[in-house]
Short mmCIF file of C-alpha atoms in Angstrom, two decimals:
data_model
loop_
_atom_site.label_atom_id
_atom_site.label_comp_id
_atom_site.label_asym_id
_atom_site.label_seq_id
_atom_site.Cartn_x
_atom_site.Cartn_y
_atom_site.Cartn_z
CA MET A 1 12.02 25.67 8.69
CA SER A 2 15.27 26.35 6.56
CA LYS A 3 17.38 23.69 4.85
CA ALA A 4 20.18 23.98 7.57
CA THR A 5 17.53 23.27 10.74
CA ALA A 6 15.58 20.86 8.81
CA PRO A 7 16.10 17.21 9.78
CA PRO A 8 17.18 14.75 7.59
CA VAL A 9 14.75 12.60 5.48
CA ARG A 10 17.33 10.08 6.10
CA ARG A 11 16.28 9.78 10.15
CA TYR A 12 12.36 9.32 9.49
CA ILE A 13 12.65 6.63 6.34
CA ASN A 14 15.30 4.40 8.67
CA ARG A 15 12.58 5.08 11.48
CA ALA A 16 9.72 4.20 9.18
CA VAL A 17 11.48 1.47 7.78
CA GLY A 18 11.67 -0.22 11.24
CA VAL A 19 8.14 0.57 12.19
CA GLY A 20 7.16 -1.52 9.38
CA PHE A 21 8.96 -4.24 10.29
CA ALA A 22 8.13 -4.19 13.99
CA VAL A 23 3.67 -3.78 13.11
CA ALA A 24 4.49 -6.46 10.41
CA LEU A 25 5.96 -9.19 12.37
CA LEU A 26 3.57 -8.15 15.68
CA CYS A 27 0.83 -8.99 13.11
CA GLY A 28 1.89 -11.41 11.35
CA VAL A 29 2.78 -13.70 14.60
CA GLY A 30 -0.22 -11.96 16.52
CA GLY A 31 -2.32 -12.81 13.49
CA ALA A 32 -2.21 -16.64 14.67
CA PHE A 33 -3.72 -15.79 17.99
CA VAL A 34 -6.23 -12.68 16.78
CA ALA A 35 -6.77 -13.09 13.07
CA ASP A 36 -10.17 -15.04 13.35
CA ASP A 37 -11.22 -12.64 15.65
CA VAL A 38 -10.33 -9.76 14.01
CA VAL A 39 -11.66 -10.43 10.52
CA GLY A 40 -14.55 -12.23 12.32
CA GLY A 41 -15.38 -9.05 14.10
CA LEU A 42 -14.80 -6.80 10.70
CA GLY A 43 -17.31 -9.65 9.19
CA ARG A 44 -20.05 -9.04 11.73
CA LEU A 45 -19.68 -5.27 11.18
CA VAL A 46 -20.84 -5.23 7.68
CA ASN A 47 -23.15 -8.18 8.23
CA HIS A 48 -20.50 -10.78 6.01
CA ASP A 49 -21.68 -8.87 3.08
CA GLU A 50 -18.68 -9.68 0.48
CA PHE A 51 -18.74 -6.34 -1.32
CA ALA A 52 -18.28 -4.59 1.81
CA LEU A 53 -15.74 -6.42 2.77
CA ARG A 54 -13.90 -6.60 -0.71
CA VAL A 55 -13.90 -2.62 -0.07
CA LEU A 56 -12.51 -2.72 3.13
CA GLY A 57 -9.55 -5.01 1.70
CA TRP A 58 -9.43 -2.80 -0.99
CA CYS A 59 -8.62 -0.19 1.94
CA TRP A 60 -6.45 -1.78 3.82
CA GLY A 61 -4.20 -2.46 1.10
CA GLY A 62 -4.78 0.37 -1.91
CA LEU A 63 -5.70 3.34 0.36
CA PRO A 64 -2.19 3.20 1.91
CA PHE A 65 -0.33 4.34 -1.34
CA VAL A 66 -3.15 6.51 -2.29
CA VAL A 67 -2.58 8.44 0.81
CA LEU A 68 1.27 8.51 -0.07
CA VAL A 69 0.79 9.56 -3.30
CA LEU A 70 -1.32 12.88 -2.05
CA ALA A 71 0.90 13.82 0.68
CA TYR A 72 3.68 13.67 -1.72
CA THR A 73 2.08 15.59 -4.09
CA GLN A 74 1.15 17.85 -1.49
CA ARG A 75 4.35 18.14 0.54
CA HIS A 76 5.32 21.79 0.24
CA ARG A 77 1.74 22.49 2.24
CA LEU A 78 2.52 19.54 4.80
CA SER A 79 4.30 21.02 7.91
CA GLN A 80 7.37 18.89 9.03
CA ARG A 81 5.21 16.95 12.38
CA ILE A 82 2.24 16.10 9.67
CA LYS A 83 4.69 14.52 7.35
CA ARG A 84 6.56 12.42 9.90
CA GLY A 85 3.20 11.55 10.97
CA LEU A 86 1.89 10.28 8.03
CA THR A 87 5.11 8.70 7.18
CA TYR A 88 5.21 6.29 10.03
CA ALA A 89 1.18 5.98 10.16
CA VAL A 90 1.35 4.84 6.26
CA THR A 91 4.26 2.40 6.95
CA ALA A 92 2.17 0.65 10.05
CA TRP A 93 -1.19 0.53 8.04
CA THR A 94 0.41 -1.13 5.40
CA ALA A 95 2.87 -3.73 7.44
CA SER A 96 -0.86 -4.47 9.33
CA GLY A 97 -1.49 -6.40 6.28
CA ALA A 98 0.89 -9.29 7.48
CA LEU A 99 -2.40 -10.17 9.90
CA LEU A 100 -4.27 -11.46 6.26
CA MET A 101 -1.36 -13.71 5.46
CA PRO A 102 -1.19 -17.12 6.74
CA GLY A 103 1.51 -18.85 8.28
CA ARG A 104 4.36 -20.77 6.85
CA HIS A 105 3.13 -24.10 7.86
CA SER A 106 -0.64 -23.35 7.94
CA SER A 107 -3.48 -22.56 5.11
CA ALA A 108 -5.78 -19.66 5.02
CA GLU A 109 -8.64 -22.10 6.56
CA GLU A 110 -6.74 -22.97 9.84
CA ARG A 111 -5.35 -19.17 10.44
CA PHE A 112 -9.09 -17.96 10.32
CA GLY A 113 -11.12 -20.47 11.59
CA GLU A 114 -14.77 -19.74 11.54
CA ALA A 115 -14.32 -16.26 9.62
CA TYR A 116 -12.33 -17.93 6.71
CA LEU A 117 -15.70 -16.78 4.72
CA ASP A 118 -15.21 -13.25 5.09
CA ALA A 119 -11.48 -13.33 5.03
CA ARG A 120 -11.63 -14.71 1.27
CA PRO A 121 -13.33 -11.78 0.09
CA LEU A 122 -11.44 -9.63 2.56
CA GLY A 123 -7.64 -10.47 1.42
CA PHE A 124 -8.90 -10.54 -2.06
CA GLY A 125 -9.84 -6.68 -1.81
CA TRP A 126 -6.34 -6.41 0.02
CA ALA A 127 -4.40 -8.22 -2.59
CA ALA A 128 -5.71 -6.32 -5.78
CA GLY A 129 -5.04 -2.97 -4.00
CA PHE A 130 -1.54 -4.41 -3.45
CA MET A 131 -0.68 -5.84 -6.49
CA ALA A 132 -1.81 -1.79 -8.26
CA LEU A 133 0.98 -0.53 -6.59
CA PHE A 134 3.18 -3.51 -7.72
CA ALA A 135 2.51 -3.27 -11.10
CA THR A 136 2.75 0.35 -10.79
CA PHE A 137 6.69 0.28 -9.70
CA LEU A 138 6.94 -2.55 -12.37
CA ALA A 139 5.51 -0.72 -15.55
CA THR A 140 7.75 2.15 -14.49
CA ALA A 141 11.06 0.78 -13.89
CA LEU A 142 10.12 -0.90 -17.33
CA LEU A 143 9.84 3.06 -18.98
CA ALA A 144 12.79 4.12 -17.21
CA ILE A 145 14.62 1.50 -18.80
CA VAL A 146 13.43 1.45 -22.80
CA TRP A 147 13.67 5.50 -21.76
CA ARG A 148 16.86 5.29 -20.97
CA LYS A 149 17.99 2.70 -23.58
CA LEU A 150 15.54 5.41 -26.41
CA THR A 151 17.31 8.41 -25.06
CA GLY A 152 20.36 7.39 -23.95
CA THR A 153 20.68 10.60 -21.45
CA VAL A 154 18.85 11.78 -18.92
CA THR A 155 17.63 15.33 -19.09
CA LYS A 156 15.19 17.35 -16.94
CA GLN A 157 12.77 17.05 -19.28
CA SER A 158 13.19 13.31 -19.46
CA VAL A 159 12.59 13.34 -15.76
CA VAL A 160 9.16 15.48 -16.45
CA THR A 161 8.42 12.38 -18.56
CA LEU A 162 8.82 10.12 -16.30
CA ASN A 163 7.06 11.38 -13.71
CA ARG A 164 4.22 11.67 -16.12
CA GLY A 165 4.31 8.35 -16.80
CA PHE A 166 4.40 7.21 -13.24
CA THR A 167 1.36 9.36 -12.72
CA ILE A 168 -0.42 7.69 -15.46
CA PHE A 169 0.41 4.44 -14.55
CA LEU A 170 -0.28 4.76 -10.96
CA VAL A 171 -3.72 6.04 -11.79
CA LEU A 172 -4.53 3.61 -14.07
CA PHE A 173 -3.33 1.13 -12.00
CA THR A 174 -5.13 1.89 -8.84
CA VAL A 175 -8.13 2.21 -10.59
CA GLY A 176 -7.81 -0.98 -12.18
CA GLY A 177 -7.11 -2.88 -8.48
CA LEU A 178 -10.65 -1.04 -7.31
CA ILE A 179 -12.08 -2.13 -9.92
CA ALA A 180 -10.85 -6.11 -10.19
CA ALA A 181 -11.46 -5.74 -6.44
CA LEU A 182 -14.88 -5.03 -5.93
CA LEU A 183 -15.72 -6.65 -9.35
CA ALA A 184 -13.53 -9.61 -10.40
CA PRO A 185 -14.39 -13.32 -9.65
CA MET A 186 -12.49 -14.50 -7.17
CA PRO A 187 -10.76 -17.77 -7.45
#
């Protein structure tokens, strides 16, 4: 597909943002009604094993970003249809984490009821996965600011160096988030 016939990327990004908001809203509001059933079902699926719930939580919160980065690095091999599908799927997957967040005027105990004991490790794993991405973006932004202050200019070589820095941060923080999700003591 040539550049002249390729659909604009901006259209997919706008739609993905819309899908993300819709899924987050649906899961956030709908979570008040079904969160205890969903989390309880996941707990029964893994026989209420804390380690397995932490792994599932990390897969829910951290794995979408790993898939996104892999898709980005392999974008030249993916068809337009797969790129579009991955964009919407990863956005919906990420936004569905709103199901695990308690409401504004409720606590986690009220939201999850009898499934609260399963929600704690599941939510902890989710937060460890999500925070790894947040830490990656924060460290990359600080690296870019420091790089800009030190060099004063942006060159092709500096962009390559910053890209390597982003990749290193992503790998380190993702592995750190997975280790934290599996081994760190829960608060």
